[in-house]
């Protein structure tokens, strides 16, 4: 399971669910291990998808998961080969039953993503494109704490991050373009709410 290369978002979600089923509580570190340290796109996408799911309503969780994404995004942006996570974040956990419930909710969406998006405009998802996307994810992570003050608003930047991660995982440039559009909408919302 760990370190596998994933050919679909559904297989990534299956691995997360399997990790949740094996433990009463599942830590961020266990989720990362279930996905595999070299799967940069999924490691950026999965925490973001969890925030867009019902788990995103848990206070402070969006900010914690944005911090996880930021740590991964920095490493991807500077071209690291292996992703590292601090122990304090790695040990953070949530009930396995809540993770399974979130996975059940998002599974129909992941099936559609796997069907619709796959290897279009691949030149946008190469090494440089991935590093630019990771830098954009880092910027989006910075918007999460202030937007978390507005109910469910943190889901918008995390949805953009999820799209970036899925685009990297599936090597789909069209999805990457959608992620850039959603990032622009997030930045517009942030400007509107701070004025």
Coordinates of N, CA and C in Angstrom, one line a residue:
X1 N 0.8 -1.2 0.0 CA 0.0 0.0 0.0 C 0.9 1.3 0.0
X2 N 1.7 1.4 1.0 CA 2.6 2.6 1.1 C 3.5 2.7 -0.1
X3 N 3.6 3.9 -0.6 CA 4.6 4.1 -1.7 C 4.1 3.7 -3.1
X4 N 2.9 3.3 -3.2 CA 2.3 2.9 -4.4 C 2.2 4.1 -5.3
X5 N 2.2 3.9 -6.6 CA 1.9 5.0 -7.5 C 0.4 4.7 -7.9
X6 N -0.4 5.8 -7.7 CA -1.8 5.7 -7.9 C -2.2 6.1 -9.3
X7 N -3.1 5.4 -9.9 CA -3.6 5.7 -11.2 C -4.9 6.4 -11.2
X8 N -5.5 6.5 -10.0 CA -6.9 7.1 -9.9 C -7.0 7.7 -8.5
X9 N -7.9 8.7 -8.4 CA -8.2 9.3 -7.1 C -9.0 8.3 -6.3
X10 N -9.8 7.5 -6.9 CA -10.5 6.5 -6.2 C -9.6 5.5 -5.4
X11 N -8.5 5.1 -6.0 CA -7.5 4.2 -5.3 C -6.9 4.9 -4.1
X12 N -6.7 6.2 -4.3 CA -6.1 7.0 -3.1 C -7.1 7.0 -2.0
X13 N -8.4 7.3 -2.3 CA -9.4 7.4 -1.3 C -9.6 6.0 -0.6
X14 N -9.5 4.9 -1.4 CA -9.5 3.6 -0.9 C -8.4 3.3 0.2
X15 N -7.2 3.8 -0.1 CA -6.1 3.7 0.8 C -6.3 4.4 2.1
X16 N -6.9 5.6 2.0 CA -7.2 6.4 3.2 C -8.3 5.7 4.0
X17 N -9.3 5.2 3.3 CA -10.4 4.5 4.1 C -9.8 3.2 4.8
X18 N -8.9 2.5 4.1 CA -8.3 1.3 4.7 C -7.5 1.7 5.9
X19 N -6.8 2.8 5.9 CA -6.0 3.3 7.1 C -7.0 3.6 8.2
X20 N -8.1 4.2 7.9 CA -9.1 4.6 8.9 C -9.8 3.3 9.5
X21 N -10.0 2.3 8.7 CA -10.6 1.0 9.2 C -9.7 0.3 10.1
X22 N -8.4 0.4 9.9 CA -7.4 -0.3 10.7 C -7.3 0.2 12.1
X23 N -7.7 1.5 12.3 CA -7.5 2.1 13.6 C -8.8 2.8 14.1
X24 N -8.9 2.8 15.4 CA -10.1 3.6 16.0 C -9.9 5.1 15.7
X25 N -8.7 5.6 15.8 CA -8.4 6.9 15.4 C -7.3 6.8 14.4
X26 N -7.3 7.7 13.4 CA -6.3 7.7 12.4 C -5.5 9.0 12.4
X27 N -4.2 8.9 12.4 CA -3.4 10.2 12.5 C -3.0 10.6 11.1
X28 N -2.6 11.9 11.0 CA -2.2 12.5 9.7 C -1.0 11.6 9.2
X29 N -0.1 11.2 10.1 CA 1.0 10.4 9.6 C 0.6 9.1 9.0
X30 N -0.5 8.4 9.6 CA -1.0 7.2 9.0 C -1.6 7.4 7.7
X31 N -2.3 8.5 7.5 CA -2.9 8.8 6.2 C -1.8 9.0 5.1
X32 N -0.7 9.8 5.5 CA 0.4 10.0 4.6 C 1.0 8.7 4.2
X33 N 1.3 7.9 5.2 CA 1.9 6.6 5.0 C 1.0 5.7 4.1
X34 N -0.3 5.8 4.2 CA -1.2 5.0 3.4 C -1.1 5.4 1.9
X35 N -0.9 6.7 1.7 CA -0.8 7.2 0.3 C 0.5 7.0 -0.3
X36 N 1.6 7.1 0.5 CA 2.9 7.0 0.0 C 3.7 8.3 -0.1
X37 N 4.9 8.3 0.4 CA 5.7 9.6 0.5 C 6.0 10.2 -0.8
X38 N 6.0 9.4 -1.9 CA 6.4 10.0 -3.2 C 5.2 10.5 -4.0
X39 N 4.0 10.3 -3.6 CA 2.8 10.7 -4.3 C 2.5 12.1 -4.0
X40 N 3.2 13.1 -4.6 CA 3.0 14.5 -4.2 C 1.6 15.0 -4.4
X41 N 1.0 14.7 -5.6 CA -0.3 15.2 -5.9 C -1.3 14.8 -4.8
X42 N -1.4 13.5 -4.6 CA -2.3 13.0 -3.6 C -2.1 13.5 -2.2
X43 N -0.8 13.7 -1.8 CA -0.5 14.2 -0.5 C -1.0 15.7 -0.3
X44 N -1.0 16.4 -1.4 CA -1.6 17.8 -1.4 C -3.1 17.7 -1.4
X45 N -3.6 16.8 -2.2 CA -5.1 16.7 -2.5 C -5.9 16.2 -1.3
X46 N -5.4 15.1 -0.6 CA -6.2 14.4 0.4 C -6.6 15.3 1.6
X47 N -5.6 16.0 2.2 CA -6.0 16.9 3.3 C -7.0 18.0 2.8
X48 N -6.8 18.5 1.6 CA -7.8 19.5 1.1 C -9.1 18.9 0.9
X49 N -9.2 17.7 0.3 CA -10.5 17.1 0.1 C -11.2 16.8 1.5
X50 N -10.5 16.5 2.5 CA -11.1 16.3 3.8 C -11.7 17.6 4.4
X51 N -11.1 18.7 4.1 CA -11.7 20.0 4.5 C -13.0 20.3 3.7
X52 N -13.0 20.0 2.4 CA -14.2 20.2 1.6 C -15.3 19.3 2.0
X53 N -15.0 18.1 2.6 CA -16.0 17.2 3.1 C -16.6 17.7 4.5
X54 N -17.5 17.0 5.1 CA -18.1 17.4 6.4 C -17.1 17.6 7.5
X55 N -15.9 17.0 7.4 CA -14.8 17.2 8.4 C -14.4 18.6 8.5
X56 N -14.6 19.4 7.4 CA -14.2 20.8 7.4 C -15.0 21.7 8.3
X57 N -16.1 21.2 8.9 CA -16.8 21.9 9.9 C -16.2 21.9 11.3
X58 N -15.3 21.0 11.5 CA -14.6 20.8 12.8 C -13.7 22.1 13.0
X59 N -14.0 22.8 14.1 CA -13.2 24.1 14.3 C -11.7 23.8 14.3
X60 N -10.9 24.7 13.7 CA -9.5 24.7 13.6 C -8.9 23.6 12.7
X61 N -9.7 22.5 12.3 CA -9.2 21.5 11.5 C -8.7 22.0 10.1
X62 N -9.5 22.9 9.5 CA -9.0 23.4 8.2 C -7.7 24.1 8.2
X63 N -7.4 24.8 9.3 CA -6.1 25.5 9.5 C -5.0 24.4 9.7
X64 N -5.3 23.4 10.5 CA -4.3 22.3 10.8 C -4.0 21.6 9.4
X65 N -5.0 21.3 8.7 CA -4.8 20.6 7.4 C -4.1 21.5 6.4
X66 N -4.4 22.8 6.4 CA -3.7 23.8 5.5 C -2.2 23.8 5.9
X67 N -1.9 23.7 7.2 CA -0.5 23.7 7.6 C 0.2 22.4 7.0
X68 N -0.5 21.3 7.1 CA 0.0 20.0 6.5 C 0.3 20.2 5.0
X69 N -0.7 20.8 4.3 CA -0.5 21.0 2.8 C 0.7 22.0 2.6
X70 N 0.8 23.0 3.4 CA 1.8 24.0 3.3 C 3.2 23.4 3.4
X71 N 3.3 22.5 4.4 CA 4.6 21.8 4.6 C 5.0 21.0 3.4
X72 N 4.0 20.2 2.8 CA 4.2 19.5 1.6 C 4.5 20.4 0.4
X73 N 3.7 21.5 0.3 CA 3.8 22.3 -0.9 C 5.2 23.0 -0.9
X74 N 5.7 23.4 0.2 CA 7.0 24.1 0.3 C 8.1 23.1 -0.3
X75 N 8.0 21.8 0.2 CA 9.0 20.8 -0.2 C 8.9 20.5 -1.7
X76 N 7.6 20.5 -2.2 CA 7.4 20.2 -3.7 C 7.9 21.4 -4.5
X77 N 7.6 22.6 -4.0 CA 8.0 23.8 -4.7 C 9.5 24.0 -4.9
X78 N 10.3 23.5 -3.9 CA 11.7 23.6 -4.0 C 12.4 22.4 -4.6
X79 N 11.5 21.4 -5.0 CA 12.0 20.2 -5.7 C 12.6 19.1 -4.8
X80 N 12.1 19.0 -3.6 CA 12.5 17.8 -2.7 C 12.0 16.5 -3.3
X81 N 12.8 15.5 -3.1 CA 12.4 14.1 -3.6 C 11.6 13.3 -2.6
X82 N 11.7 13.7 -1.3 CA 11.1 12.9 -0.3 C 10.4 13.9 0.7
X83 N 9.1 13.7 1.0 CA 8.3 14.6 1.8 C 8.4 14.3 3.3
X84 N 8.7 15.3 4.1 CA 8.8 15.2 5.5 C 7.7 15.9 6.2
X85 N 7.2 15.3 7.3 CA 6.2 15.9 8.1 C 6.6 16.0 9.6
X86 N 6.5 17.1 10.3 CA 6.9 17.2 11.7 C 6.0 16.2 12.6
X87 N 6.7 15.7 13.6 CA 6.0 14.7 14.5 C 4.7 15.3 15.1
X88 N 4.7 16.5 15.5 CA 3.5 17.1 16.1 C 2.3 17.1 15.2
X89 N 2.6 17.3 13.9 CA 1.5 17.2 12.9 C 1.2 15.8 12.6
X90 N 2.2 15.0 12.4 CA 2.1 13.6 12.1 C 1.2 12.8 13.1
X91 N 1.3 13.2 14.4 CA 0.6 12.5 15.4 C -0.8 13.0 15.6
X92 N -1.2 14.1 15.0 CA -2.6 14.6 15.1 C -3.6 13.6 14.5
X93 N -4.6 13.4 15.2 CA -5.5 12.3 14.8 C -7.0 12.7 14.8
X94 N -7.8 12.0 14.1 CA -9.3 12.1 14.0 C -9.9 10.7 14.1
X95 N -11.1 10.6 14.5 CA -11.7 9.3 14.6 C -11.8 8.7 13.3
X96 N -11.5 7.4 13.2 CA -11.6 6.6 12.0 C -12.9 6.6 11.4
X97 N -14.0 6.6 12.2 CA -15.4 6.6 11.8 C -15.7 7.9 11.0
X98 N -15.1 9.0 11.5 CA -15.4 10.3 10.8 C -14.7 10.3 9.4
X99 N -13.5 9.8 9.4 CA -12.8 9.7 8.1 C -13.6 8.9 7.1
X100 N -14.0 7.7 7.6 CA -14.8 6.8 6.7 C -16.1 7.5 6.2
X101 N -16.7 8.2 7.1 CA -17.9 8.9 6.7 C -17.6 10.0 5.6
X102 N -16.5 10.7 5.8 CA -16.1 11.7 4.8 C -15.8 11.1 3.5
X103 N -15.1 9.9 3.5 CA -14.7 9.2 2.3 C -16.0 8.7 1.6
X104 N -17.0 8.2 2.3 CA -18.3 7.8 1.7 C -19.0 8.9 1.0
X105 N -18.9 10.1 1.6 CA -19.5 11.3 1.0 C -18.9 11.7 -0.3
X106 N -17.5 11.7 -0.3 CA -16.8 12.2 -1.5 C -16.6 11.1 -2.6
X107 N -16.8 9.9 -2.3 CA -16.5 8.8 -3.2 C -17.2 9.0 -4.6
X108 N -18.5 9.4 -4.6 CA -19.2 9.6 -5.9 C -18.5 10.7 -6.8
X109 N -18.0 11.7 -6.1 CA -17.3 12.8 -6.8 C -16.0 12.3 -7.3
X110 N -15.2 11.5 -6.5 CA -13.9 11.0 -7.0 C -14.1 10.1 -8.2
X111 N -15.2 9.3 -8.2 CA -15.5 8.5 -9.4 C -15.6 9.3 -10.7
X112 N -16.4 10.4 -10.5 CA -16.6 11.3 -11.7 C -15.3 11.9 -12.1
X113 N -14.4 12.4 -11.1 CA -13.2 13.0 -11.5 C -12.3 12.0 -12.2
X114 N -12.2 10.7 -11.8 CA -11.4 9.7 -12.5 C -11.9 9.5 -13.9
X115 N -13.2 9.6 -14.1 CA -13.8 9.4 -15.4 C -13.6 10.5 -16.3
X116 N -13.7 11.8 -15.8 CA -13.7 12.9 -16.7 C -12.3 13.5 -16.9
X117 N -11.4 13.4 -16.0 CA -10.1 14.1 -16.1 C -9.0 13.0 -16.1
X118 N -8.2 13.1 -17.2 CA -7.1 12.2 -17.3 C -6.2 12.6 -18.5
X119 N -5.0 13.1 -18.2 CA -3.9 13.4 -19.1 C -4.2 14.2 -20.3
X120 N -4.9 15.4 -20.0 CA -5.1 16.4 -21.1 C -4.2 17.5 -20.8
X121 N -3.7 18.2 -21.8 CA -2.7 19.3 -21.7 C -1.6 19.0 -20.7
X122 N -1.0 17.8 -20.9 CA 0.0 17.3 -19.9 C 1.1 18.2 -19.7
X123 N 1.5 19.1 -20.6 CA 2.6 19.9 -20.5 C 2.5 20.9 -19.3
X124 N 1.2 21.1 -18.8 CA 1.0 22.0 -17.7 C 1.3 21.2 -16.4
X125 N 1.5 19.9 -16.4 CA 1.7 19.1 -15.2 C 3.1 18.5 -15.1
X126 N 4.0 19.0 -15.9 CA 5.4 18.6 -15.8 C 6.1 19.0 -14.5
X127 N 7.4 18.9 -14.5 CA 8.1 19.2 -13.3 C 8.0 20.7 -12.9
X128 N 8.1 21.6 -13.9 CA 8.0 23.0 -13.6 C 6.6 23.4 -13.2
X129 N 5.6 22.8 -14.0 CA 4.2 23.1 -13.7 C 3.8 22.6 -12.3
X130 N 4.3 21.5 -11.9 CA 4.0 20.9 -10.5 C 4.6 21.8 -9.5
X131 N 5.8 22.4 -9.7 CA 6.4 23.2 -8.7 C 5.7 24.6 -8.6
X132 N 5.2 25.1 -9.8 CA 4.4 26.3 -9.7 C 3.1 26.1 -9.0
X133 N 2.4 24.9 -9.3 CA 1.2 24.6 -8.6 C 1.4 24.5 -7.1
X134 N 2.5 23.9 -6.7 CA 2.8 23.8 -5.3 C 3.0 25.1 -4.6
X135 N 3.6 26.1 -5.3 CA 3.8 27.5 -4.8 C 2.4 28.1 -4.7
X136 N 1.5 27.9 -5.6 CA 0.1 28.4 -5.6 C -0.6 27.8 -4.4
X137 N -0.4 26.5 -4.1 CA -1.0 25.9 -3.0 C -0.6 26.5 -1.7
X138 N 0.7 26.8 -1.6 CA 1.2 27.5 -0.4 C 0.6 28.8 -0.2
X139 N 0.4 29.6 -1.3 CA -0.3 30.9 -1.2 C -1.8 30.6 -0.7
X140 N -2.4 29.6 -1.2 CA -3.8 29.3 -0.8 C -3.9 28.9 0.6
X141 N -2.9 28.2 1.1 CA -2.9 27.8 2.5 C -2.9 29.0 3.5
X142 N -2.2 30.1 3.0 CA -2.2 31.3 3.8 C -3.5 32.0 3.9
X143 N -4.4 31.7 3.0 CA -5.8 32.3 3.0 C -6.7 31.6 4.0
X144 N -6.4 30.3 4.4 CA -7.3 29.5 5.1 C -7.6 30.1 6.5
X145 N -6.6 30.4 7.4 CA -6.9 30.9 8.7 C -7.9 32.1 8.7
X146 N -7.7 33.2 7.9 CA -8.6 34.3 7.9 C -10.0 33.9 7.4
X147 N -10.0 33.0 6.4 CA -11.3 32.6 5.8 C -12.1 31.7 6.7
X148 N -11.4 31.0 7.6 CA -12.0 30.1 8.6 C -12.9 30.8 9.5
X149 N -12.7 32.1 9.7 CA -13.6 33.0 10.5 C -15.0 33.1 9.9
X150 N -15.1 32.9 8.6 CA -16.4 32.9 7.9 C -16.9 31.4 7.7
X151 N -18.0 31.0 8.2 CA -18.5 29.6 8.1 C -18.3 29.0 6.8
X152 N -17.6 27.9 6.7 CA -17.4 27.1 5.5 C -16.6 27.8 4.4
X153 N -16.1 29.0 4.6 CA -15.4 29.8 3.5 C -14.0 29.1 3.3
X154 N -13.4 28.5 4.3 CA -12.1 27.8 4.1 C -12.2 26.7 3.1
X155 N -13.4 26.2 2.8 CA -13.5 25.2 1.8 C -13.1 25.6 0.4
X156 N -13.2 26.9 0.1 CA -12.9 27.4 -1.2 C -11.4 27.3 -1.6
X157 N -10.5 27.8 -0.7 CA -9.1 27.6 -1.1 C -8.7 26.1 -1.0
X158 N -9.3 25.4 -0.1 CA -8.9 24.0 0.0 C -9.5 23.2 -1.2
X159 N -10.6 23.7 -1.8 CA -11.1 23.0 -3.0 C -10.1 23.3 -4.2
X160 N -9.5 24.5 -4.2 CA -8.5 24.8 -5.3 C -7.3 24.0 -5.1
X161 N -6.9 23.8 -3.8 CA -5.7 23.0 -3.5 C -6.0 21.5 -3.9
X162 N -7.2 21.0 -3.6 CA -7.6 19.7 -4.0 C -7.5 19.5 -5.5
X163 N -8.0 20.5 -6.3 CA -7.9 20.4 -7.8 C -6.4 20.4 -8.2
X164 N -5.6 21.2 -7.6 CA -4.2 21.2 -8.0 C -3.6 19.8 -7.7
X165 N -3.9 19.3 -6.6 CA -3.3 18.0 -6.2 C -3.8 16.9 -7.2
X166 N -5.1 16.9 -7.5 CA -5.7 15.9 -8.4 C -5.1 16.1 -9.8
X167 N -5.0 17.3 -10.2 CA -4.4 17.6 -11.5 C -3.0 17.0 -11.6
X168 N -2.2 17.2 -10.6 CA -0.8 16.6 -10.5 C -0.9 15.1 -10.6
X169 N -1.8 14.5 -9.7 CA -1.9 13.1 -9.6 C -2.3 12.4 -11.0
X170 N -3.3 13.1 -11.7 CA -3.8 12.5 -12.9 C -3.1 13.1 -14.1
X171 N -2.2 14.0 -13.9 CA -1.4 14.7 -15.0 C -2.4 15.3 -16.0
X172 N -3.4 16.1 -15.5 CA -4.4 16.6 -16.3 C -4.3 18.2 -16.3
X173 N -3.9 18.8 -17.4 CA -3.7 20.2 -17.4 C -5.0 21.0 -17.4
X174 N -6.0 20.4 -18.0 CA -7.3 21.1 -18.0 C -7.8 21.3 -16.5
X175 N -7.6 20.3 -15.7 CA -8.0 20.4 -14.3 C -7.1 21.4 -13.6
X176 N -5.8 21.5 -14.0 CA -4.9 22.5 -13.5 C -5.4 23.9 -13.8
X177 N -5.9 24.1 -15.0 CA -6.4 25.4 -15.4 C -7.6 25.8 -14.5
X178 N -8.5 24.8 -14.2 CA -9.6 25.0 -13.3 C -9.2 25.4 -11.9
X179 N -8.1 24.7 -11.5 CA -7.5 25.1 -10.2 C -7.1 26.5 -10.1
X180 N -6.4 27.0 -11.2 CA -6.0 28.4 -11.2 C -7.2 29.3 -11.2
X181 N -8.2 29.0 -11.9 CA -9.5 29.8 -11.8 C -10.1 29.9 -10.4
X182 N -10.1 28.7 -9.7 CA -10.6 28.7 -8.4 C -9.7 29.4 -7.4
X183 N -8.4 29.4 -7.7 CA -7.5 30.2 -6.8 C -7.8 31.7 -7.0
X184 N -8.0 32.1 -8.2 CA -8.4 33.5 -8.5 C -9.6 33.9 -7.7
X185 N -10.6 33.0 -7.7 CA -11.9 33.3 -7.0 C -11.6 33.4 -5.5
X186 N -10.7 32.5 -5.0 CA -10.4 32.6 -3.5 C -9.8 33.9 -3.2
X187 N -8.8 34.3 -4.0 CA -8.1 35.6 -3.7 C -9.1 36.8 -3.8
X188 N -10.0 36.7 -4.7 CA -11.0 37.7 -4.8 C -11.9 37.8 -3.6
X189 N -12.3 36.6 -3.1 CA -13.1 36.5 -1.9 C -12.4 37.0 -0.7
X190 N -11.1 36.7 -0.6 CA -10.3 37.2 0.5 C -10.2 38.7 0.5
X191 N -10.0 39.3 -0.6 CA -9.9 40.8 -0.8 C -11.2 41.4 -0.4
X192 N -12.3 40.8 -0.8 CA -13.7 41.4 -0.5 C -14.0 41.3 1.0
X193 N -13.5 40.2 1.6 CA -13.9 40.1 3.1 C -13.0 40.9 4.0
X194 N -11.8 41.2 3.5 CA -10.9 42.1 4.3 C -11.1 43.5 4.1
X195 N -11.8 43.9 3.1 CA -12.1 45.4 2.9 C -13.4 45.8 3.6

